[in-house]
Tab-separated table of C-alpha atoms and ligand atoms in Angstrom:
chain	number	residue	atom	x	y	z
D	1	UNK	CA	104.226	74.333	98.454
D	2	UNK	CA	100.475	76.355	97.247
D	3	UNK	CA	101.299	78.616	94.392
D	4	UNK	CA	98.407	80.178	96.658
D	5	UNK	CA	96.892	79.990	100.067
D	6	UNK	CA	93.487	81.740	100.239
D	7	UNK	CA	92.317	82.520	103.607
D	8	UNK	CA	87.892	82.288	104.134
D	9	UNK	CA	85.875	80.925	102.093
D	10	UNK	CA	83.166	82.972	101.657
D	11	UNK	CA	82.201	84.651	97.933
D	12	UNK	CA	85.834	86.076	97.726
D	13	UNK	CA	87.466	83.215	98.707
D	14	UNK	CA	85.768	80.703	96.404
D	15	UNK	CA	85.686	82.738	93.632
D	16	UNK	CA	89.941	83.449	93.985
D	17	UNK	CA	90.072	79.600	94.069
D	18	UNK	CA	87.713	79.062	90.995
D	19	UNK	CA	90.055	81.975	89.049
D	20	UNK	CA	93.152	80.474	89.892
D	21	UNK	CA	92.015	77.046	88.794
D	22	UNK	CA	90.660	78.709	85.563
D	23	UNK	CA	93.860	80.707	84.816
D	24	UNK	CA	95.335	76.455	85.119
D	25	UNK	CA	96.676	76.404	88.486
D	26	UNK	CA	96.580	72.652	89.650
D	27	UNK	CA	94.113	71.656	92.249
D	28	UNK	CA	96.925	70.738	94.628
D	29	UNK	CA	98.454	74.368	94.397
D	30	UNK	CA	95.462	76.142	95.776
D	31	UNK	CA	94.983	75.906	99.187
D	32	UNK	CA	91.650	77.536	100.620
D	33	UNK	CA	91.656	77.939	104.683
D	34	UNK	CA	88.120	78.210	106.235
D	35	UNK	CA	87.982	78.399	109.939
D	36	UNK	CA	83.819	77.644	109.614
D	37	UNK	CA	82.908	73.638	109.524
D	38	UNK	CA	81.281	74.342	106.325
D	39	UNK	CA	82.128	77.558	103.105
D	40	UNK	CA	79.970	80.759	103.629
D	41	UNK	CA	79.811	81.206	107.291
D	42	UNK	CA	78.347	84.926	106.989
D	43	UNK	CA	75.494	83.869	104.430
D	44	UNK	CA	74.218	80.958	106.618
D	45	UNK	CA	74.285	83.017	109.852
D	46	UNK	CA	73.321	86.394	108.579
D	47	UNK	CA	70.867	85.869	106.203
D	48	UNK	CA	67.166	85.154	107.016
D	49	UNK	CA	65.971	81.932	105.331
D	50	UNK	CA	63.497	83.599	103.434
D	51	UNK	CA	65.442	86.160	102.072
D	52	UNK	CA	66.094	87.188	98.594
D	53	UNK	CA	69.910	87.432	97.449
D	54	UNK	CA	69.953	90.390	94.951
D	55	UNK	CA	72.329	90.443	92.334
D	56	UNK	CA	72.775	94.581	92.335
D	57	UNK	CA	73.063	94.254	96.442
D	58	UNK	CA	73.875	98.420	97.853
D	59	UNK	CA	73.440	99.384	94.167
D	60	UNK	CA	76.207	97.688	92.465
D	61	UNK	CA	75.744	97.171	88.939
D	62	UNK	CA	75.038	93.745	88.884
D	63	UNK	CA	77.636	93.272	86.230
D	64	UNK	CA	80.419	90.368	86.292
D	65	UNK	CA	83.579	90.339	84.862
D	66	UNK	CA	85.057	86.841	85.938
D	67	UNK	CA	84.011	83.063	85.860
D	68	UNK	CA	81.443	83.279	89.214
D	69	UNK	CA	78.308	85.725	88.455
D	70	UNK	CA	75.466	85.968	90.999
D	71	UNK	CA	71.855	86.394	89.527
D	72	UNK	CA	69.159	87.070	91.819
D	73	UNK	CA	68.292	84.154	93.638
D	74	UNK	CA	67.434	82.337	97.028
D	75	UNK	CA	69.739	81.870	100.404
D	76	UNK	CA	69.588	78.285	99.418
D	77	UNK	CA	70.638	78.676	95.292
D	78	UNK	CA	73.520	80.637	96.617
D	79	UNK	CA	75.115	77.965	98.742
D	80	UNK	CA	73.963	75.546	96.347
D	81	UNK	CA	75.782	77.734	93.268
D	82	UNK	CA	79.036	77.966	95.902
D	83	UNK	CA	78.762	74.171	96.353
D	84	UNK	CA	78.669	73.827	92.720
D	85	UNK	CA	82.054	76.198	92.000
D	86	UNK	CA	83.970	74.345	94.561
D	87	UNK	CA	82.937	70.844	93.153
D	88	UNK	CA	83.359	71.549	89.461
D	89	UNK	CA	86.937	73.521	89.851
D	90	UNK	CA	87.845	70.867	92.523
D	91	UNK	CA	88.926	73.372	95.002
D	92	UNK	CA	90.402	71.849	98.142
D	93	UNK	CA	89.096	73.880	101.431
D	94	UNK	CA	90.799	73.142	104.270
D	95	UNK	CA	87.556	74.112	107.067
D	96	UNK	CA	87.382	74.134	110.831
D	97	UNK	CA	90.789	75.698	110.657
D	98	UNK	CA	91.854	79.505	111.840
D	99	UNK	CA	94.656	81.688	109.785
D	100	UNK	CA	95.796	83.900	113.060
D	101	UNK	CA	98.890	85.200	111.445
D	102	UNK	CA	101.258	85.570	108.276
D	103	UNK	CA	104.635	85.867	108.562
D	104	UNK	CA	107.053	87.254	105.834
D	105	UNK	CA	110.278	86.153	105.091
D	106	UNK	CA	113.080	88.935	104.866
D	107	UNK	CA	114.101	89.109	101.383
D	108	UNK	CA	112.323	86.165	99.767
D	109	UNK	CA	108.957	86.391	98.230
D	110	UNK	CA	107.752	84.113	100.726
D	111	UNK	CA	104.996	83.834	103.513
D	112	UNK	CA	104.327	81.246	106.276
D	113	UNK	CA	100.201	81.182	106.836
D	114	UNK	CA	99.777	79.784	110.476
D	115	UNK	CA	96.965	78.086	111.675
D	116	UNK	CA	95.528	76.547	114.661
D	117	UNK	CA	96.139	73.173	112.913
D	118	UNK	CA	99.367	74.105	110.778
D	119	UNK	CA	102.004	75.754	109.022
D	120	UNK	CA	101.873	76.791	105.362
D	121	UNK	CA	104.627	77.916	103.110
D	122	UNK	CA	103.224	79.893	99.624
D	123	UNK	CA	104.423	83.007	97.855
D	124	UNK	CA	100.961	84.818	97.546
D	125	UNK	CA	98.098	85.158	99.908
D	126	UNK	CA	94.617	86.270	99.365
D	127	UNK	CA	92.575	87.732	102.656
D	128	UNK	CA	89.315	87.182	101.775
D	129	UNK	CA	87.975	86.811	105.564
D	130	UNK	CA	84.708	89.568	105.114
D	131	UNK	CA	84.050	92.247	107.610
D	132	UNK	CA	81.026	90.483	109.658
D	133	UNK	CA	83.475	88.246	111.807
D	134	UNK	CA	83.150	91.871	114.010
D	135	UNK	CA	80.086	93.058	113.826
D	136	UNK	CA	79.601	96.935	114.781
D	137	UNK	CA	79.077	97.879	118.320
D	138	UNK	CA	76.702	100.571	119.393
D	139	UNK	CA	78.849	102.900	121.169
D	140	UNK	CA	76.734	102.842	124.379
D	141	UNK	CA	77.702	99.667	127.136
D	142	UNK	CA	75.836	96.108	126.504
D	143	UNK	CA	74.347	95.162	130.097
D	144	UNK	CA	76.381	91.478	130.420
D	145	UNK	CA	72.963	90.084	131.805
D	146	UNK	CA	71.008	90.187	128.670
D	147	UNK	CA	73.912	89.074	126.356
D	148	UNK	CA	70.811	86.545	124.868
D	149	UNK	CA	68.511	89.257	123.995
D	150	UNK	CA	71.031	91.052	122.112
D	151	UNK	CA	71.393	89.795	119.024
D	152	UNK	CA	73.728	90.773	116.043
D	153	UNK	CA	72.046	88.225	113.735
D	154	UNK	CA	68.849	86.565	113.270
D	155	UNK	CA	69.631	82.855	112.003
D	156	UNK	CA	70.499	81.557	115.307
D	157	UNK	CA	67.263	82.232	117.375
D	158	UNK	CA	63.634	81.532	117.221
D	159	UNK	CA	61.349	84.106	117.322
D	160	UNK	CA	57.662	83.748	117.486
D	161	UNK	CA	55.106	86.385	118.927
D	162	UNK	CA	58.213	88.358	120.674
D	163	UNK	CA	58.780	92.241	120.907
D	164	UNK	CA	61.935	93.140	118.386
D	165	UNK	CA	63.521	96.117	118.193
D	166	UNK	CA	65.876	96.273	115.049
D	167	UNK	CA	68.380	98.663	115.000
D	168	UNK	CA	70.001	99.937	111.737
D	169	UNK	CA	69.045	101.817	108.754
D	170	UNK	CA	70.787	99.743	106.078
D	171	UNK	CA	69.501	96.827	103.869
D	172	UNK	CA	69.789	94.355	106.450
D	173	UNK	CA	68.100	96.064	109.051
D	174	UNK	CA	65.175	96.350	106.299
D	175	UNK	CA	65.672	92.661	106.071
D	176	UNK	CA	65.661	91.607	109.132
D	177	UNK	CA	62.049	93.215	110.115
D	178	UNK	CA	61.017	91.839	106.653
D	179	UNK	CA	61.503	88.260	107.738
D	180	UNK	CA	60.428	89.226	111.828
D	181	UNK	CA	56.971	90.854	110.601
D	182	UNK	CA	56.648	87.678	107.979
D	183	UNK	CA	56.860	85.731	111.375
D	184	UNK	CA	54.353	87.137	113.092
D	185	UNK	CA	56.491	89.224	115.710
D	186	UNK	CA	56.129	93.034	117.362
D	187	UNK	CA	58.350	94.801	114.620
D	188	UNK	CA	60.417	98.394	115.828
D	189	UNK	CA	63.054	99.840	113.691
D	190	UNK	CA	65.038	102.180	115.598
D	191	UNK	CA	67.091	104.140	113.032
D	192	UNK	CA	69.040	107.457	114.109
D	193	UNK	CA	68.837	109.718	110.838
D	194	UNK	CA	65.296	110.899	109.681
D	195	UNK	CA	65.463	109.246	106.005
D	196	UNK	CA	66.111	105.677	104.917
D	197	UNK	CA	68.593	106.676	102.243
D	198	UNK	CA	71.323	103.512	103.076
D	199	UNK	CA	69.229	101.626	101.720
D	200	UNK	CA	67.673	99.961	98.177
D	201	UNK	CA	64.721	101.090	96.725
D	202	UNK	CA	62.933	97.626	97.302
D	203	UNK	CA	64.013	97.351	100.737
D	204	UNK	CA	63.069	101.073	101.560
D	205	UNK	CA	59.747	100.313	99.466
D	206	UNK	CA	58.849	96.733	101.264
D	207	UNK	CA	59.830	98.789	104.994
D	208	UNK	CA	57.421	101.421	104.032
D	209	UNK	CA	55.076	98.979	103.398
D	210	UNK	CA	55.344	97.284	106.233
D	211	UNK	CA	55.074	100.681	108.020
D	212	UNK	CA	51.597	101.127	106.457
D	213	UNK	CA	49.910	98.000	106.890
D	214	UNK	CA	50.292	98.353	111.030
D	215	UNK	CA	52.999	95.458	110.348
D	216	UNK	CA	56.295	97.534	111.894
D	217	UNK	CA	56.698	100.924	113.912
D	218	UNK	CA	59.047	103.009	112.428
D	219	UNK	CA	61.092	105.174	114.669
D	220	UNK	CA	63.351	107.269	112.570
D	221	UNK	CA	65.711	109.971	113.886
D	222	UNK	CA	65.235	108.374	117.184
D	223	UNK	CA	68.884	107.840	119.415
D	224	UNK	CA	69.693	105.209	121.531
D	225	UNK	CA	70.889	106.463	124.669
D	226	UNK	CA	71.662	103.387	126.671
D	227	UNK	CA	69.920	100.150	127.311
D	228	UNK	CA	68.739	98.465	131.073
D	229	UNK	CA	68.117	95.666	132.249
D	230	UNK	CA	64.128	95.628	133.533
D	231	UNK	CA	63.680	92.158	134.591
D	232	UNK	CA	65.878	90.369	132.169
D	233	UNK	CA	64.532	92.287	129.246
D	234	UNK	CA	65.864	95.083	127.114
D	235	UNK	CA	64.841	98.656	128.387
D	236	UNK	CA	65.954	100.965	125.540
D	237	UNK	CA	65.896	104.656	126.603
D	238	UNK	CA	65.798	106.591	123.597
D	239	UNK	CA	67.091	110.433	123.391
D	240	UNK	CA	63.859	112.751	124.278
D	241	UNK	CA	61.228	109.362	123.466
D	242	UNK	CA	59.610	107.661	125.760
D	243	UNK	CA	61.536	104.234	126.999
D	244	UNK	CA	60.268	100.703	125.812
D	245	UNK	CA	60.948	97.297	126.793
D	246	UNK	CA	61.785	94.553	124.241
D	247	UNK	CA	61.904	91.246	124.354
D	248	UNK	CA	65.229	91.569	121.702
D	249	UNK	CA	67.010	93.494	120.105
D	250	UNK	CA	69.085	92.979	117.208
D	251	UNK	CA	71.677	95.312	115.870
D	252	UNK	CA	72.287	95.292	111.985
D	253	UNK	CA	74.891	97.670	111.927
D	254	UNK	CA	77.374	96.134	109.684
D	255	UNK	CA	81.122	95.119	109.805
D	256	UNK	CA	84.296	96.796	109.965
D	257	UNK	CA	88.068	95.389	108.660
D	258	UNK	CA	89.991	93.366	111.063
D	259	UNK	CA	92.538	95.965	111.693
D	260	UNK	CA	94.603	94.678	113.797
D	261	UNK	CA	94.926	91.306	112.216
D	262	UNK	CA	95.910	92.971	108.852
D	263	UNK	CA	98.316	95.629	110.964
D	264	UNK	CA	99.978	92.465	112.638
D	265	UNK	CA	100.965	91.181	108.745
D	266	UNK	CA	102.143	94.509	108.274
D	267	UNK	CA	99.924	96.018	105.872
D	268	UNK	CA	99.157	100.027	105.688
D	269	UNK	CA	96.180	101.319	106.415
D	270	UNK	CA	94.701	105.300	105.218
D	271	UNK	CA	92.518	105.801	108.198
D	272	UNK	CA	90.457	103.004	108.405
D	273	UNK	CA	90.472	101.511	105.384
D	274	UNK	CA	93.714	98.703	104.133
D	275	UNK	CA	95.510	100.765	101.498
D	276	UNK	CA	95.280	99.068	97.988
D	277	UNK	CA	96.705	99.089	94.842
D	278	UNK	CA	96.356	97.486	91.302
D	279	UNK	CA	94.525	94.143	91.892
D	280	UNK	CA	93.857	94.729	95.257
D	281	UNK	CA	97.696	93.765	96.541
D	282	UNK	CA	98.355	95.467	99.607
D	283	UNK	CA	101.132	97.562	100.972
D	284	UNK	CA	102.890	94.159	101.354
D	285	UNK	CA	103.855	92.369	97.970
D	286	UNK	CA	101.998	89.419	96.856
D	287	UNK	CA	99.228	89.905	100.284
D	288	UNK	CA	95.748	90.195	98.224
D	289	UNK	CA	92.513	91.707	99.869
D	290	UNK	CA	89.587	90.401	98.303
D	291	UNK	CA	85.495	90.588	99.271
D	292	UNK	CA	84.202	92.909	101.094
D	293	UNK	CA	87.810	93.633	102.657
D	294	UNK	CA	88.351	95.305	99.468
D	295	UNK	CA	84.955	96.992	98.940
D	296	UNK	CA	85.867	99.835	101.789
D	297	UNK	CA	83.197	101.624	103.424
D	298	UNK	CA	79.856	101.120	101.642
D	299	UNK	CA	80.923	97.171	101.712
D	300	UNK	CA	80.202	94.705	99.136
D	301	UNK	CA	78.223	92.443	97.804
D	302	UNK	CA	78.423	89.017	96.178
D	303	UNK	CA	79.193	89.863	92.535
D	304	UNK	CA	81.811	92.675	93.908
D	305	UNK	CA	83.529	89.915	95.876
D	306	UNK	CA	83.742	87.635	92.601
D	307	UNK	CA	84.860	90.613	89.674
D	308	UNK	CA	87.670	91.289	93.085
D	309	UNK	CA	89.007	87.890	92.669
D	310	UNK	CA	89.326	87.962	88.581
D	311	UNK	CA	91.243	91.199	89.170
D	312	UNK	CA	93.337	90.239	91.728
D	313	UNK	CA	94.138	86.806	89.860
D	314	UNK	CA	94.966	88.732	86.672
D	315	UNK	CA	97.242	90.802	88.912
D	316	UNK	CA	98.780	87.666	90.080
D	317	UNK	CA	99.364	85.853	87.021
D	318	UNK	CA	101.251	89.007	85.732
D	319	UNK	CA	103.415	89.337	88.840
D	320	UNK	CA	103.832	86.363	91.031
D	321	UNK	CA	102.494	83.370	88.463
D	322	UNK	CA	104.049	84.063	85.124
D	323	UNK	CA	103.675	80.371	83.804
D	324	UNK	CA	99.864	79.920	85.109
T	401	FAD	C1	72.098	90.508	106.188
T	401	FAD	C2	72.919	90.631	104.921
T	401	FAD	C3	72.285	90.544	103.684
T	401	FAD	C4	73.037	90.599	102.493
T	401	FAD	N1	72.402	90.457	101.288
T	401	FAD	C5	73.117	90.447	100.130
T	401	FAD	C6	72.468	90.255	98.855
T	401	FAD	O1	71.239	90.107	98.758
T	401	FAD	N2	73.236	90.237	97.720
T	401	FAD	C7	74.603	90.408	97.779
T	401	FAD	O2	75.264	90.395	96.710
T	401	FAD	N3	75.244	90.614	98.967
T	401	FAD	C8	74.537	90.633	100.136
T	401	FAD	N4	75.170	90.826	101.347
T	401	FAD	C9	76.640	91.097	101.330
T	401	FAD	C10	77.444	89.814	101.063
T	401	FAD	O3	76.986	88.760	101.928
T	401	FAD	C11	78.931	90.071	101.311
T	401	FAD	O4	79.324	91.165	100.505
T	401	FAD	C12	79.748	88.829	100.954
T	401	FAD	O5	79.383	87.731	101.761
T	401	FAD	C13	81.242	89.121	101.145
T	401	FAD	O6	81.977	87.967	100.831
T	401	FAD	P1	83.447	87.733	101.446
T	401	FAD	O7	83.882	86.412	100.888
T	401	FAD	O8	84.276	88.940	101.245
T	401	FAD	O9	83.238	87.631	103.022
T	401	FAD	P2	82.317	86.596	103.943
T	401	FAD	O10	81.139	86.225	103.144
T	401	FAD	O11	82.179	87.360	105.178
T	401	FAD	O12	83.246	85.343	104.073
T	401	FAD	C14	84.402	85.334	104.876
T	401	FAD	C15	84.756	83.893	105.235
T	401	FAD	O13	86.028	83.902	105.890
T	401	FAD	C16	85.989	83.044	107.018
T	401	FAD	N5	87.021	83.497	107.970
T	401	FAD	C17	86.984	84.609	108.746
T	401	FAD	N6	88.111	84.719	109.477
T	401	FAD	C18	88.890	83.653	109.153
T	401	FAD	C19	90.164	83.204	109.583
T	401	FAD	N7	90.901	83.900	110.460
T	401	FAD	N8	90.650	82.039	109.079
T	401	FAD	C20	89.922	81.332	108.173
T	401	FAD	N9	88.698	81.708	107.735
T	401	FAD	C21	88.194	82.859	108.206
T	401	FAD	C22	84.549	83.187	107.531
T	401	FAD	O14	84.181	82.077	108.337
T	401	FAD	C23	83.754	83.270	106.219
T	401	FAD	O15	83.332	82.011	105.740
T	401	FAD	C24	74.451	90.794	102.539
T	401	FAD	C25	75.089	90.893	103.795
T	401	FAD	C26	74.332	90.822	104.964
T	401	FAD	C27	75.037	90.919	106.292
């Protein structure tokens, strides 16, 4: 039986493998789960290839306090520094397989993690399964007809001389027109408050930019109404604007919790956020949020999903690992 089963393996979840292994918890006890073909599904789809991975990401001190430390670096020197952790701490990652529930047993500290492939029995689980698996919604109905021009990332299509609207007024909405203007496309940024205050000073600086050199149109305070279909493209009425007609548009509006997966374990929420206590355990003994699930509403970064996991291990080793 795991002394652990992790669940994702993004940031949080290799980084809770790597501390586990470093607090001297064999190999064969640490069980990773990654329902992805390959570790860090949300960097490889949601970050542009060009893009630069900060180390102080939404203003976090980039400060680290466990084994993993980000500096700032390339898409590609982040997987590669990920590859690197899970090679050099042998951690075994079990991928192409779904956690869709965790049951506890009455009066044992016990848990059975179920997959689509399996059944595993451990005494402590770590949810480290990020917040972009659901990407935000705009509140307004999605015509089903143009389903391909709207877009909640921009990894998985190519765009070359096309019309984007970007919608968002967070870092990776400033991204994302970064790498579309880079390309050569029709950059919009549709953004509903008047200032760009969600975001760094180098992304607000390099939109601005943009802005100035005739490379993007910035629409701030402007409100999406609702969006048509005019001949199989976007028609985006905006409140008291003119309407315009995109050939995409992509949403960066950013993640939320998986509620009702964590409700269905039986953990307590405050609002919308998983209550947590010391170490990030949950309302349910030995059930660890990690990553971005324990970042709340600003969300996390990189380096906040690795200092999670050295606090939730230490956590663990006190409570549920005493001989680790
Ligand atoms: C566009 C964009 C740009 C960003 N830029 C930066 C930056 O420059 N610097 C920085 O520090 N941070 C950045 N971030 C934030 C950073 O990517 C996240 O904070 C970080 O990835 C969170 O790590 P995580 O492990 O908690 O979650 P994720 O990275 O979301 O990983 C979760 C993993 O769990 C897996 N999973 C999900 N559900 C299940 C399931 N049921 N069973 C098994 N596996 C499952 C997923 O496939 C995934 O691999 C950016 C985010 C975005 C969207």
């Amino acid at each position: 039986m795991p002394s652990i089963v992790i669940i994702g393996a993004g940031p949080a979840g290799i980084s809770m493998a790597v501390e586990a292994r470093t607090a001297g918890v064999p190999a064969e006890d640490v069980l990773v789960i990654e329902k992805a073909a390959e570790h860090s599904f949300a960097i490889r789809k949601y970050y542009p290839e060009s893009k630069r991975v900060t180390a102080n990401y939404k203003g976090f001190e980039a400060v680290c306090t466990g084994t993993l430390c980000l500096l700032d670096s390339t898409k590609h020197e982040t997987l590669s520094y990920l590859d690197r952790a899970i090679l050099d701490h042998d951690v075994r990652v079990r991928y192409s397989e779904t956690v869709y529930r965790i049951h506890q047993h009455e009066g044992r500290q016990l848990f059975t993690v179920m997959t689509d492939r399996g059944e595993y029995e451990t005494p402590v689980v770590a949810i480290a399964i990020g917040i972009l698996g659901r990407p935000n919604k705009p509140s307004y109905p999605l015509p089903n007809s143009l389903r391909s021009r709207l877009l909640f990332e921009i990894t998985s299509t190519r765009f070359e001389g096309v019309r984007v609207l970007v919608v968002g007024g967070g870092d990776s909405a400033s991204e994302y027109c970064q790498y579309l203007a880079q390309q050569g496309n029709d950059v919009t940024l549709s953004y509903r408050r008047t200032e760009l205050s969600r975001m760094n000073h180098i992304n607000e600086d390099s939109l601005r930019a943009l802005a100035d050199r005739g490379e993007a149109r910035l629409l701030l305070g402007s409100d999406i109404e609702a969006i048509r279909d005019r001949d199989g493209l976007p028609e985006v009425a905006f409140k008291g604007a003119p309407a315009g007609v995109f050939d995409y548009v992509v949403y960066a509006l950013g993640g939320s919790a998986p509620e009702h997966f964590l409700k269905t374990v039986g953990i307590d929420f405050d609002g919308p956020e998983p209550k947590l206590g010391a170490g990030y355990e949950t309302s349910v003994p030995g059930i660890f949020l990690l990553g971005d699930l324990s970042a709340g509403r600003k969300g996390g970064s990189i380096n906040w999903a690795f200092n999670s996991a050295n606090t939730a291990m230490r956590r663990i080793c006190e409570k549920y690992l005493p001989h680790a």
